[in-house]
PDB file of C-alpha atoms and ligand atoms in Angstrom:
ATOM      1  CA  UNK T  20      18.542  19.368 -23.672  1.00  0.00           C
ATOM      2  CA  UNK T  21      15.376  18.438 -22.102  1.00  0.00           C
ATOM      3  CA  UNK T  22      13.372  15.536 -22.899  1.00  0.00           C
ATOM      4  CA  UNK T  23       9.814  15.999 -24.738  1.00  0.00           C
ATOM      5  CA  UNK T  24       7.224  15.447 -22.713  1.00  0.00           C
ATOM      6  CA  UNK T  25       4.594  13.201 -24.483  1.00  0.00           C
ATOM      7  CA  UNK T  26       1.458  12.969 -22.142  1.00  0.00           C
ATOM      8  CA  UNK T  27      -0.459  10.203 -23.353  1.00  0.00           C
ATOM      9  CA  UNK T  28      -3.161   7.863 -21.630  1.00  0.00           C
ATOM     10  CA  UNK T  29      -5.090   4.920 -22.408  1.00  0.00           C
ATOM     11  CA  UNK T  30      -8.429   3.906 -21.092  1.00  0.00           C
ATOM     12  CA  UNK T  31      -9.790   0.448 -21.078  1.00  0.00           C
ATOM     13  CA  UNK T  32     -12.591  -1.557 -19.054  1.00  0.00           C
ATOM     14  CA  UNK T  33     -12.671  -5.120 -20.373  1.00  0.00           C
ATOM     15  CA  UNK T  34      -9.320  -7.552 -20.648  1.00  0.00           C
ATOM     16  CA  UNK T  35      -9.820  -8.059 -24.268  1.00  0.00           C
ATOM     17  CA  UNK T  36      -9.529  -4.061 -25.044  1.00  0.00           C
ATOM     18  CA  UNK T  37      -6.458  -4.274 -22.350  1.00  0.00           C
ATOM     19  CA  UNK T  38      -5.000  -7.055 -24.181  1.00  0.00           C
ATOM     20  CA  UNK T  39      -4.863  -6.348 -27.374  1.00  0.00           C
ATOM     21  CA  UNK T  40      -3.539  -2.942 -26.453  1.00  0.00           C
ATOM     22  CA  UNK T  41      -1.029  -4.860 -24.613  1.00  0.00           C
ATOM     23  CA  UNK T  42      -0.515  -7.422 -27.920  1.00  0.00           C
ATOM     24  CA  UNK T  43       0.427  -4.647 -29.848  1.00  0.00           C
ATOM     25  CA  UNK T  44       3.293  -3.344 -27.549  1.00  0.00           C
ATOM     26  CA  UNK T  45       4.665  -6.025 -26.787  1.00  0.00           C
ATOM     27  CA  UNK T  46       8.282  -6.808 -28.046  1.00  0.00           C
ATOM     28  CA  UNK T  47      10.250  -9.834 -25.890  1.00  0.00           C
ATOM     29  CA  UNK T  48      12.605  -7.096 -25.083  1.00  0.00           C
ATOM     30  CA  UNK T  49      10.511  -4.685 -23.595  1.00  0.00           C
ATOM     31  CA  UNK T  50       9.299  -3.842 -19.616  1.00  0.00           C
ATOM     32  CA  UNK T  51       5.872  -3.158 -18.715  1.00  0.00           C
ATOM     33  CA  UNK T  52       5.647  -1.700 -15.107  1.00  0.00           C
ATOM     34  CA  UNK T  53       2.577  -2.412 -13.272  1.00  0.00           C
ATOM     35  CA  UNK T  54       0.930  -0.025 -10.398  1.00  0.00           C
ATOM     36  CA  UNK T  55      -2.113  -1.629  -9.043  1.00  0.00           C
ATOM     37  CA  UNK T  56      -4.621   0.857  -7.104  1.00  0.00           C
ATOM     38  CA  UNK T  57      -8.136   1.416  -5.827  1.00  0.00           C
ATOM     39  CA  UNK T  58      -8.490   4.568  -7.265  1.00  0.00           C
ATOM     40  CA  UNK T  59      -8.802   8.282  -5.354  1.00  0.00           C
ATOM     41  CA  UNK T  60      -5.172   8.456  -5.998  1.00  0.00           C
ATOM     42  CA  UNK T  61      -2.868  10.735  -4.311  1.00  0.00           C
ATOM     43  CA  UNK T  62       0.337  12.041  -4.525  1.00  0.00           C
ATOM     44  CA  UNK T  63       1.976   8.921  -2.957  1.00  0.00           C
ATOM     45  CA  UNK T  64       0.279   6.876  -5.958  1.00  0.00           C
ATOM     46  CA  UNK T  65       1.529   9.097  -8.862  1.00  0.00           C
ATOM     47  CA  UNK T  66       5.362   8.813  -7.227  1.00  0.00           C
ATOM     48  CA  UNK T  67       4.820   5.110  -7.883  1.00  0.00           C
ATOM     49  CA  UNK T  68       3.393   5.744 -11.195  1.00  0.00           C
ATOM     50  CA  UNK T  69       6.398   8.189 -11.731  1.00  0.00           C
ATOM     51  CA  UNK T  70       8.635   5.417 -10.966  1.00  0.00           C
ATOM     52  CA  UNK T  71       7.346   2.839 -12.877  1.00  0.00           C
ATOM     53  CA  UNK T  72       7.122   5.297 -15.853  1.00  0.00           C
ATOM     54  CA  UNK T  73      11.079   5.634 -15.659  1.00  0.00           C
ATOM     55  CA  UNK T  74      11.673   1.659 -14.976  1.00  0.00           C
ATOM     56  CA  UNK T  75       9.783   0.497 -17.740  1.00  0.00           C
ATOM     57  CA  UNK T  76       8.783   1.226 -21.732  1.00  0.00           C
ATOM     58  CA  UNK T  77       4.884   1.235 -20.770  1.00  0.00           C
ATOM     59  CA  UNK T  78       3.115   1.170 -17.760  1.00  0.00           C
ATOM     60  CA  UNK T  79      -0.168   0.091 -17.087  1.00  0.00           C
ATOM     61  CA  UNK T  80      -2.024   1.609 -13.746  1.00  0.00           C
ATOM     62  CA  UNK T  81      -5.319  -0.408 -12.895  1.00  0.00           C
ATOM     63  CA  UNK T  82      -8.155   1.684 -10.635  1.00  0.00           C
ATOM     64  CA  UNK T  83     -10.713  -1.021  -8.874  1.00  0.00           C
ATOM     65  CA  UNK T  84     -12.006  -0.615  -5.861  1.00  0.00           C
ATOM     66  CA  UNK T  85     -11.624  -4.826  -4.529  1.00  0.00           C
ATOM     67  CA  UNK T  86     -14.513  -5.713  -2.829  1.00  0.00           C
ATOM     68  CA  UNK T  87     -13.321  -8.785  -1.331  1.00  0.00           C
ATOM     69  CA  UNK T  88     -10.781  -7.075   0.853  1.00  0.00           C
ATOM     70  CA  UNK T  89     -12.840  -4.956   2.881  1.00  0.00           C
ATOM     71  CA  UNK T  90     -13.771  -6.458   5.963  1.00  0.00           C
ATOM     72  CA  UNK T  91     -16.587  -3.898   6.560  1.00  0.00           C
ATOM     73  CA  UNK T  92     -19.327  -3.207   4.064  1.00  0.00           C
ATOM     74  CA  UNK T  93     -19.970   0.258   5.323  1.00  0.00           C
ATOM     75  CA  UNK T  94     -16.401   1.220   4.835  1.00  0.00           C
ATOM     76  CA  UNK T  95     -16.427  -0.660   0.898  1.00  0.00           C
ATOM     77  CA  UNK T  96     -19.763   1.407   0.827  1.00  0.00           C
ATOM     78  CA  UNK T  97     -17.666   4.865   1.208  1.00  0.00           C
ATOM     79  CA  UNK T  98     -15.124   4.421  -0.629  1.00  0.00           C
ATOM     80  CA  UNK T  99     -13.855   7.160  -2.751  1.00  0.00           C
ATOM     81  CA  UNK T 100     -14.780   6.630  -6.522  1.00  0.00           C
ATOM     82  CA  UNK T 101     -14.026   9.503  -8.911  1.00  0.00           C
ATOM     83  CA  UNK T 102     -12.910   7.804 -12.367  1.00  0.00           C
ATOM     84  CA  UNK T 103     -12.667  11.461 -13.935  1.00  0.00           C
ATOM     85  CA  UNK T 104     -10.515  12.809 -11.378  1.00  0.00           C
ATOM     86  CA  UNK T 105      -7.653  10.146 -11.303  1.00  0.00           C
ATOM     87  CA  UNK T 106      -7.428  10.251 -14.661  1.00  0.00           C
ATOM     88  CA  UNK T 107      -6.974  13.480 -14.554  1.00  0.00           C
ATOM     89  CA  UNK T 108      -4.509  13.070 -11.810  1.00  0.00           C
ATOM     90  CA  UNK T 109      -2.784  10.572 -13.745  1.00  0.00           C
ATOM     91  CA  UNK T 110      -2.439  13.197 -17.505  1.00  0.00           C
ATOM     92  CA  UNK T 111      -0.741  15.009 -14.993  1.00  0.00           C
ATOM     93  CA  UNK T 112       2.123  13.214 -14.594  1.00  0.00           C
ATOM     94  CA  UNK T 113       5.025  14.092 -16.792  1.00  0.00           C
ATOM     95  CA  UNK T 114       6.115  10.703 -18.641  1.00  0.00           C
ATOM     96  CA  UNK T 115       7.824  10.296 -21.672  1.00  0.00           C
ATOM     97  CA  UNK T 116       5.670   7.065 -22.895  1.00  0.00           C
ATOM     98  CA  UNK T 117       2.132   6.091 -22.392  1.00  0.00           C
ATOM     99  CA  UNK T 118       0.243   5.544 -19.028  1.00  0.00           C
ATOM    100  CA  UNK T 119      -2.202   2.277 -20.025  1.00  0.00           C
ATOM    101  CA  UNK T 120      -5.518   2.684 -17.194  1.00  0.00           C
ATOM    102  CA  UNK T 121      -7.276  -0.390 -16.581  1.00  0.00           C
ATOM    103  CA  UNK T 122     -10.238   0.392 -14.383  1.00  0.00           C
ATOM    104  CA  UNK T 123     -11.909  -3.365 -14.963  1.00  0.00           C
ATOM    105  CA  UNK T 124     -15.796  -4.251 -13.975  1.00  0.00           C
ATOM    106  CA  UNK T 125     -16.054  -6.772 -11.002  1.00  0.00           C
ATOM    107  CA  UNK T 126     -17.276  -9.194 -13.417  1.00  0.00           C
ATOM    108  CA  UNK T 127     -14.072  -8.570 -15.837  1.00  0.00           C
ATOM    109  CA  UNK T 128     -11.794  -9.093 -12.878  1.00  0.00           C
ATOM    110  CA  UNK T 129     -14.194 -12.131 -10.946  1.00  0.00           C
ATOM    111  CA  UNK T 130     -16.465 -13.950 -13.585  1.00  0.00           C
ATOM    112  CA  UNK T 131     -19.708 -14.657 -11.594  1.00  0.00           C
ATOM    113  CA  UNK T 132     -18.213 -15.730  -8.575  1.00  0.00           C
ATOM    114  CA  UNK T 133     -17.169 -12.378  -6.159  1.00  0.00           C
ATOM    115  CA  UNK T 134     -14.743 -14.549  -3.742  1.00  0.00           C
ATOM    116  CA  UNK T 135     -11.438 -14.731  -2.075  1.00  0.00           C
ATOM    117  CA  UNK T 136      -9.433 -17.418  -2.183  1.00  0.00           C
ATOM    118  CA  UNK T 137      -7.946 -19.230   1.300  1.00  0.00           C
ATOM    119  CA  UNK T 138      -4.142 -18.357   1.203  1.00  0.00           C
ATOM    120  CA  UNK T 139      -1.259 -19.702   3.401  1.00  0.00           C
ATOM    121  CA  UNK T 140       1.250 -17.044   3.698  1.00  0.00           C
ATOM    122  CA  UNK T 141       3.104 -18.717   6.417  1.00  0.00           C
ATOM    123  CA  UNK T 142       2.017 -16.174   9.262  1.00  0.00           C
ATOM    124  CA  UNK T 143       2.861 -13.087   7.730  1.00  0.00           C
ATOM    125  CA  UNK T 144      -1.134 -12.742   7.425  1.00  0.00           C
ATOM    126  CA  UNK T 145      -1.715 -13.285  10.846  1.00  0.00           C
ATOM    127  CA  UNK T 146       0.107 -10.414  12.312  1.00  0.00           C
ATOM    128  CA  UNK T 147      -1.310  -6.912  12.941  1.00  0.00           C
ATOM    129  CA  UNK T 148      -4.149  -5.742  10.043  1.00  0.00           C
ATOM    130  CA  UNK T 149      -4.464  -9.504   9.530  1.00  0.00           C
ATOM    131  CA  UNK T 150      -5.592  -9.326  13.464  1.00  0.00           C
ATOM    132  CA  UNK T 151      -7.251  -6.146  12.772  1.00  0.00           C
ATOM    133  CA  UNK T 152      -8.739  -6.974   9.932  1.00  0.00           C
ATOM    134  CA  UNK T 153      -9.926 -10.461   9.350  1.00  0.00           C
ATOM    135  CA  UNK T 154      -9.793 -12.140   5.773  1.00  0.00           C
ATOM    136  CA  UNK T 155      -8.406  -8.688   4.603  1.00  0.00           C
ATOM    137  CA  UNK T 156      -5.183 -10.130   3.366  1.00  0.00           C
ATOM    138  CA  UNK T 157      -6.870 -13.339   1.264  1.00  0.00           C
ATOM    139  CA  UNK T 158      -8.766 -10.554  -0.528  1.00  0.00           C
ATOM    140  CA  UNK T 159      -5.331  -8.539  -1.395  1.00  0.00           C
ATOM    141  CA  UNK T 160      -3.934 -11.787  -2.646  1.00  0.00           C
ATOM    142  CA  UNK T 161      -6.990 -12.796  -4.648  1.00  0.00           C
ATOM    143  CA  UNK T 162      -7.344  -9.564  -6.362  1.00  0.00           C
ATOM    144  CA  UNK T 163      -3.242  -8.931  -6.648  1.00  0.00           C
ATOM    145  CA  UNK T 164      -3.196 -12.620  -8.248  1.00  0.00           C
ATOM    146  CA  UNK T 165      -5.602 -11.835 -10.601  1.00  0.00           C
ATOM    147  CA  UNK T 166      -4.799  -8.403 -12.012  1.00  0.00           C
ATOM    148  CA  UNK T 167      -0.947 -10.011 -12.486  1.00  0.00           C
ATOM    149  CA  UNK T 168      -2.631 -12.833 -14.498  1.00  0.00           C
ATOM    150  CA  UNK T 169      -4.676 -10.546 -16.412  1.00  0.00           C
ATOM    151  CA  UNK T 170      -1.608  -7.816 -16.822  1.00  0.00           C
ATOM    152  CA  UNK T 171       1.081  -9.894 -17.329  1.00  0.00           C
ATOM    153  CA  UNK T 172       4.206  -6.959 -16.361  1.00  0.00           C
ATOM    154  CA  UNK T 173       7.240  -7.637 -15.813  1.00  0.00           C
ATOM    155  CA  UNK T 174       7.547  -5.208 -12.656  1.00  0.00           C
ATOM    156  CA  UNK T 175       4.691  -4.684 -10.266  1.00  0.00           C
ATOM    157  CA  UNK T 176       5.302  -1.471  -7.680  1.00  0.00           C
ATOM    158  CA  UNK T 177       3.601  -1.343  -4.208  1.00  0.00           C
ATOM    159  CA  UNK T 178       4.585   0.794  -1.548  1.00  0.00           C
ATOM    160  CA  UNK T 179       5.625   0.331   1.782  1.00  0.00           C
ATOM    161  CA  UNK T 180       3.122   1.915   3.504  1.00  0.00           C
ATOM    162  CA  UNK T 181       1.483  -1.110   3.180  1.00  0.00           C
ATOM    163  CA  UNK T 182       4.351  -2.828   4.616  1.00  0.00           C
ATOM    164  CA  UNK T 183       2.602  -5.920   5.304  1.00  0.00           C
ATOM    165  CA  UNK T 184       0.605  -5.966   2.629  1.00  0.00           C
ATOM    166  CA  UNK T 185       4.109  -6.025   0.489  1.00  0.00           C
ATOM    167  CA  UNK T 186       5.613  -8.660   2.584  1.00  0.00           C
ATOM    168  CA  UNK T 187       2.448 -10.938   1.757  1.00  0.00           C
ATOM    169  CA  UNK T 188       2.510 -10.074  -2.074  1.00  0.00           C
ATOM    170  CA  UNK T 189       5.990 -10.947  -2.812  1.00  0.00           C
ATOM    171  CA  UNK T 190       5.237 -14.396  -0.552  1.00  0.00           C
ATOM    172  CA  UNK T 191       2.038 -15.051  -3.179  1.00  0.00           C
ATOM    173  CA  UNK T 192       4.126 -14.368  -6.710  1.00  0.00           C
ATOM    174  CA  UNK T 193       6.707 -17.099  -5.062  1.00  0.00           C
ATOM    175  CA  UNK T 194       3.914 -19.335  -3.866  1.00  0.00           C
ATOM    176  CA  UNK T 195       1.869 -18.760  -7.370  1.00  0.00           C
ATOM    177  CA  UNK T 196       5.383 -18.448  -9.024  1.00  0.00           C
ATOM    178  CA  UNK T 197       4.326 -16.016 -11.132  1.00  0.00           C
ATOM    179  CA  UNK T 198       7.360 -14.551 -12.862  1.00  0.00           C
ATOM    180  CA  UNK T 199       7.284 -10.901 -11.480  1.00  0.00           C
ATOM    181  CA  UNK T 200       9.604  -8.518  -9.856  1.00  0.00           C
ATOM    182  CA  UNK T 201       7.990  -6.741  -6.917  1.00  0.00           C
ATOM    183  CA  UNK T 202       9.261  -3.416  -6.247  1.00  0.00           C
ATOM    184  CA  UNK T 203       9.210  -1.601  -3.032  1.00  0.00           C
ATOM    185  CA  UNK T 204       8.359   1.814  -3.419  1.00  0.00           C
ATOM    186  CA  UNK T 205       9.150   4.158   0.017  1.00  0.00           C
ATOM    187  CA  UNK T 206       6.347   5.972   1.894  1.00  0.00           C
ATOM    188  CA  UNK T 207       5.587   9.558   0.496  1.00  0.00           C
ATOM    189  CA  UNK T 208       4.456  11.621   3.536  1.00  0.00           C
ATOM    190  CA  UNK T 209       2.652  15.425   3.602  1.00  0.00           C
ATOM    191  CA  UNK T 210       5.030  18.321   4.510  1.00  0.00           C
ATOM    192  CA  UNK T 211       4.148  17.417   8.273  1.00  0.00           C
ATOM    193  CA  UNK T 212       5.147  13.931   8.133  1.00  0.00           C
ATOM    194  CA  UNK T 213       1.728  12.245   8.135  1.00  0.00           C
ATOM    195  CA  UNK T 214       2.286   9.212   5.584  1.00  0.00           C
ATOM    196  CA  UNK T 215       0.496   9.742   2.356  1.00  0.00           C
ATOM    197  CA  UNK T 216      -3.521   8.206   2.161  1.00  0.00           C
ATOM    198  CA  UNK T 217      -6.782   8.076   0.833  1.00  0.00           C
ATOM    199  CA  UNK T 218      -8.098   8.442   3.846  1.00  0.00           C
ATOM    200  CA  UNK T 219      -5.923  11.592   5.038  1.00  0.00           C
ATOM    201  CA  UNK T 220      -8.973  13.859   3.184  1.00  0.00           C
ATOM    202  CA  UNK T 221     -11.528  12.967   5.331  1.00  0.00           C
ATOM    203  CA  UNK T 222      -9.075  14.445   8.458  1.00  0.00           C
ATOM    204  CA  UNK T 223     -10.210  17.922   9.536  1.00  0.00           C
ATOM    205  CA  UNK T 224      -7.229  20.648   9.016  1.00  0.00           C
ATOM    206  CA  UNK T 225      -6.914  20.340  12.829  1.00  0.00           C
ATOM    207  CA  UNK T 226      -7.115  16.455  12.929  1.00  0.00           C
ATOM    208  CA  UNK T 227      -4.698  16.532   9.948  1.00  0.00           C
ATOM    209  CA  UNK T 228      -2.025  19.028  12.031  1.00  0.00           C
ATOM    210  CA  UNK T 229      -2.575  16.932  14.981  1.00  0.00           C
ATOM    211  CA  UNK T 230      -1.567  13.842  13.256  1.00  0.00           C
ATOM    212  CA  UNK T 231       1.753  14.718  12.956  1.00  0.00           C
ATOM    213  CA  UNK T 232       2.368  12.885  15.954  1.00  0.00           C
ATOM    214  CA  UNK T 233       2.106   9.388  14.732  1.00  0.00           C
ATOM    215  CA  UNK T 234       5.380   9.780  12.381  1.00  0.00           C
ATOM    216  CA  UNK T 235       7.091  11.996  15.155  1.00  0.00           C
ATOM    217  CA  UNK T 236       5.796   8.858  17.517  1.00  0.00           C
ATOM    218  CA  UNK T 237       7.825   6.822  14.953  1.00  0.00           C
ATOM    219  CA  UNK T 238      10.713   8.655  14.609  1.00  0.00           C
ATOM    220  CA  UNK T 239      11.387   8.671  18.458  1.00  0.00           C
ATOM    221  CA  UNK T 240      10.926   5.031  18.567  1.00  0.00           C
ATOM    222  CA  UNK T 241      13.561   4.675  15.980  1.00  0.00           C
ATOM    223  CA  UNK T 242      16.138   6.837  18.658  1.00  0.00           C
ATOM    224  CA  UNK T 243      15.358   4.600  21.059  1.00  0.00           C
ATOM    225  CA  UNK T 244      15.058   1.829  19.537  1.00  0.00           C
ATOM    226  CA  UNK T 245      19.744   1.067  19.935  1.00  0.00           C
ATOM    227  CA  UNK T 246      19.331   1.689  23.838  1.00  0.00           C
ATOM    228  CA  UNK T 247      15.538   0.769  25.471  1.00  0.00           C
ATOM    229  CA  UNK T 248      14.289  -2.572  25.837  1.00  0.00           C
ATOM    230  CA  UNK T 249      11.354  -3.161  23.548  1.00  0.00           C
ATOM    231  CA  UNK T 250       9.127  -3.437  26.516  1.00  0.00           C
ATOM    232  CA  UNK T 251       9.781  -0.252  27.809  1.00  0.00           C
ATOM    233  CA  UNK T 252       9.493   1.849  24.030  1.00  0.00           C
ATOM    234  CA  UNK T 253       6.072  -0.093  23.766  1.00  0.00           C
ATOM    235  CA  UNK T 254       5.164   1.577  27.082  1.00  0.00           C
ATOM    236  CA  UNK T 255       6.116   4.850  26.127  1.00  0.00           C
ATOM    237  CA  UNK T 256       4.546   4.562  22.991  1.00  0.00           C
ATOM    238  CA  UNK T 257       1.135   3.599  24.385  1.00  0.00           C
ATOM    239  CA  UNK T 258       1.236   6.425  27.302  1.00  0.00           C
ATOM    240  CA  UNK T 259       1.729   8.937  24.395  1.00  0.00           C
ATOM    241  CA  UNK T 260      -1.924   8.475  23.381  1.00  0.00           C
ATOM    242  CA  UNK T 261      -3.681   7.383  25.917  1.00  0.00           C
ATOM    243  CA  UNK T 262      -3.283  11.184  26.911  1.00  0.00           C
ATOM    244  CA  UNK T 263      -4.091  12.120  23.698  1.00  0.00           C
ATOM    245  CA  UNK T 264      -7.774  13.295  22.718  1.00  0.00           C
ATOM    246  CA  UNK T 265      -8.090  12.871  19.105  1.00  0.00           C
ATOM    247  CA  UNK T 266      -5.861   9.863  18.430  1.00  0.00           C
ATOM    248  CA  UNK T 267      -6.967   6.295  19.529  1.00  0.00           C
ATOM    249  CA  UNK T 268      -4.033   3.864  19.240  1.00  0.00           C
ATOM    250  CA  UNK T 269      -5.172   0.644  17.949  1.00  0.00           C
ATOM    251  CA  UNK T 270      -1.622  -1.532  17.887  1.00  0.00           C
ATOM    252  CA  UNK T 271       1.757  -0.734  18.143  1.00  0.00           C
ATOM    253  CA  UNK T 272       4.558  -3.265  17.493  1.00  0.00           C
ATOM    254  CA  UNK T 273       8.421  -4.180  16.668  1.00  0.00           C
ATOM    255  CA  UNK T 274       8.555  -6.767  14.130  1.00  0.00           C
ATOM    256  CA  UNK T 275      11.215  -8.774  12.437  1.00  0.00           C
ATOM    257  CA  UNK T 276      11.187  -7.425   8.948  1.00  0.00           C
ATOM    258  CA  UNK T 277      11.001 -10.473   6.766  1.00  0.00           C
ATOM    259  CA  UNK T 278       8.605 -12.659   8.996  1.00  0.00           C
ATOM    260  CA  UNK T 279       6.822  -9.767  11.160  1.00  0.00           C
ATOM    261  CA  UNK T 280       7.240 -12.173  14.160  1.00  0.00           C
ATOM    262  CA  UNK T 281       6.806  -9.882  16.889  1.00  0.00           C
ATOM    263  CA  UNK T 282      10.127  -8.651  18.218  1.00  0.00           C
ATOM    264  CA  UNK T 283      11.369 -10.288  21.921  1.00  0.00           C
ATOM    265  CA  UNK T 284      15.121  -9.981  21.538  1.00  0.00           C
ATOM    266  CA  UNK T 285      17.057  -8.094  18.811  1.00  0.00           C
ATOM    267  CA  UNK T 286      19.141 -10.097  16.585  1.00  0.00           C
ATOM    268  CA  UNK T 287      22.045  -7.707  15.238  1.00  0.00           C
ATOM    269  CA  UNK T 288      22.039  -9.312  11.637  1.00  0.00           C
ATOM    270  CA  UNK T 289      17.998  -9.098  11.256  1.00  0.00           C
ATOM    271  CA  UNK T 290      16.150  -5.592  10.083  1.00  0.00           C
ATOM    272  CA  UNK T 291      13.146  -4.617  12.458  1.00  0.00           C
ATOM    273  CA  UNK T 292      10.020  -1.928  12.078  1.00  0.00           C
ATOM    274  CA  UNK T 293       7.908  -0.211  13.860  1.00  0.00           C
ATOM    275  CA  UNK T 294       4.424  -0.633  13.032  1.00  0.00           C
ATOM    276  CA  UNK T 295       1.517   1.406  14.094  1.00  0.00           C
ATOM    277  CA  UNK T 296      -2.511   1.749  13.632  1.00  0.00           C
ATOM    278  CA  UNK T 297      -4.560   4.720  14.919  1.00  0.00           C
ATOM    279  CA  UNK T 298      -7.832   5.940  14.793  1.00  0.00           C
ATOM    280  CA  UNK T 299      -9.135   9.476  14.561  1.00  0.00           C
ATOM    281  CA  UNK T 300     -12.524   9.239  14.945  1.00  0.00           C
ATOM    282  CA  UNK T 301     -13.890   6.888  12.831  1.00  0.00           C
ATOM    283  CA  UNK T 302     -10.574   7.246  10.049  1.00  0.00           C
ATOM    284  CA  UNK T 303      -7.826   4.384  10.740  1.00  0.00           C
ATOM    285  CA  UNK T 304      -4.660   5.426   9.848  1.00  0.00           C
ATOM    286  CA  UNK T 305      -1.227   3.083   9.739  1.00  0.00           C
ATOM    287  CA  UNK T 306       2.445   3.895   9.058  1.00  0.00           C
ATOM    288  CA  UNK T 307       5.913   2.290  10.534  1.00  0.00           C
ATOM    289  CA  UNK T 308       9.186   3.000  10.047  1.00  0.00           C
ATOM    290  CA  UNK T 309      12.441   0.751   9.616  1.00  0.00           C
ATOM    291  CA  UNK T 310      14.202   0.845  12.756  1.00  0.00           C
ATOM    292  CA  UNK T 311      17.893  -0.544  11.801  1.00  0.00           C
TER     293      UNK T 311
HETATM  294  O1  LIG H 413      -2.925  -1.134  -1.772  1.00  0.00           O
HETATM  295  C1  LIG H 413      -3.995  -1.106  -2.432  1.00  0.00           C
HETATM  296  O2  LIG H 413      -4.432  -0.068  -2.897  1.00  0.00           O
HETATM  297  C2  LIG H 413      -4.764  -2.390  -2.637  1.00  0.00           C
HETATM  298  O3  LIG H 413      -4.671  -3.222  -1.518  1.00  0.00           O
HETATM  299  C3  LIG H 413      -4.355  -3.146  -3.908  1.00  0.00           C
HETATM  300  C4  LIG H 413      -2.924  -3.625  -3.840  1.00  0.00           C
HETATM  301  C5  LIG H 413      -4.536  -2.244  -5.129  1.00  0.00           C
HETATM  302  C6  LIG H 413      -5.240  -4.378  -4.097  1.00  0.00           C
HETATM  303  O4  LIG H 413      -6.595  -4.029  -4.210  1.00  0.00           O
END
C-alpha cells in the first residue's frame, strides 16, 4: 500500500513565530532536519529537502538571501528573490510530514549590526573561492552559525556542490561545538551533466548545451587521474579552454579531500577532488568531482 501523501507547509518570518512552532513539536525523541538556502530553489535544493523529509519527523527549510557573503554588491543586488515561487516549489514536494519555511528579515537573523564574524578554519578558507572570493567564507559561517542557533535541528543537509563550503561548515559546528550532524548531500546535475544552480537560468540554451563540458572536463580528469602526473592533467585541463570561446576557466585544482591542501604527490590512503570554477560571460559556475 502506498503511503498518504500529506502536503503541508508552514510559513514564518520572525524567530518567535518559528519557535513556538518549533516548541510545540518538539518531543526529546524526535529529529528535525534542517536545509538552509538562499532561495530561487532548484531541483538540486528540493532533493535535499526530499532527503531531509525522509531522515527526520519535521523539517524546517530557511530562504534568506545572506548579505554578508557576497563579495560583490552588484551580484547581492541580482540575486534571484521570488518568495511565491519557492514556496510553491517547495508544496510540491511529496512528504509525508510538514515542511516548516523560515524566510527571516535581516534584522531577525542580525539585530542591528549586518556583520561577519573573523573565523579560523585552519586553511580550508584559504583555498580556491576563499582566493576567489575574499571574506566569502566568514559570511557562510556567520550566517550558517546563526540560523543553527536560531533552528536548533538535529541534522543540517548541505550539498557537495559546495564542497568547500561543506568542508568549512562541519569545521565551524566542531569549533562552535554546536551539537549537529552535518549531512553531505551529492551533486544533482541536468540531464547533460551540468551540476545543478541558481545561476544555470541565466545560461542561454546554447551556453547551457555548451556547458556540458565542464563535468565531461571532470569526468576525464577522474580517468586520468590513476596514471598522469597531476602536473600534466592540470595542463590538459587548462588547454581545453583556453581554446574554448564561451567558457573562461578561472581555477582548476586536485585537492586533498579533508584539508583541500593542494595536491603534489598522491597518498594512496587519502581521498582527492577535482575542483573547478568557470565563467560564461559574466555567470561563474563551479563543480568537482571525487577522484578516488
Ligand atoms: O549554499 C548556500 O545556499 C548558502 O551559502 C547558505 C549555506 C544557505 C548560507 O547562506
Amino acid at each position: 500500500m502506498h503511503p498518504i501523501i500529506v502536503k503541508s507547509m508552514k510559513v514564518f518570518t520572525t524567530n518567535q513565530s518559528l519557535h513556538s512552532c518549533l516548541a510545540s513539536l518538539k518531543t526529546s525523541a524526535s529529529s528535525l532536519g534542517f536545509v538552509p538556502t538562499m532561495g530561487a530553489l532548484h531541483q538540486g535544493h528540493l532533493s535535499l529537502i526530499k532527503r531531509a523529509t525522509k531522515e527526520n519527523e519535521n523539517v524546517v527549510v530557511s530562504i534568506f538571501v545572506n548579505p554578508t557573503q557576497f563579495n560583490n554588491t552588484g551580484d547581492l543586488e541580482t540575486y534571484p528573490r521570488d518568495l511565491n515561487q519557492d514556496l510553491k516549489r517547495i508544496e510540491s514536494i511529496e512528504s509525508l510530514g510538514e515542511i516548516i519555511v523560515y524566510a527571516p528579515s535581516e534584522a531577525a537573523v542580525y539585530g542591528n549590526s549586518v556583520t561577519k564574524e573573523a573565523f579560523d578554519f585552519g586553511g580550508l578558507e584559504l583555498q580556491m573561492e576563499g582566493k576567489f572570493r575574499p571574506g566569502h567564507f566568514h559570511g557562510v559561517g556567520t550566517v550558517v552559525q546563526k540560523l543553527l542557533d536560531i533552528v536548533g535541528p538535529t541534522q543540517a543537509y548541505f550539498g557537495e556542490k559546495d564542497f568547500q563550503q561543506l568542508q568549512i561548515i562541519k569545521k565551524l559546528v566542531k569549533i562552535s561545538k554546536t551539537n549537529v550532524k552535518i549531512i553531505a548531500c551529492s551533486i544533482e546535475r541536468e540531464p547533460n551533466g551540468l551540476a545543478m544552480s541558481s545561476r544555470n537560468t541565466r545560461l542561454t540554451s546554447a551556453e547551457r548545451f555548451h556547458a556540458s563540458k565542464i563535468y565531461d572536463v571532470l569526468k576525464t580528469t577522474k580517468g586520468k587521474f590513476s596514471d598522469t602526473p597531476l602536473d600534466e592533467i592540470t595542463k590538459w585541463v587548462a588547454n581545453q579552454f583556453e581554446k574554448d570561446a564561451i567558457i573562461n576557466l578561472e581555477y582548476f585544482q586536485i585537492s586533498e579531500q579533508l584539508t583541500l591542501q593542494p595536491a603534489n604527490k598522491i597518498e594512496p590512503q587519502k581521498k582527492y577532488r577535482a575542483f573547478i570554477s568557470v565563467y560564461i560571460r559574466n555567470i561563474r559556475l563551479i563543480d568537482n568531482i571525487a577522484l578516488n
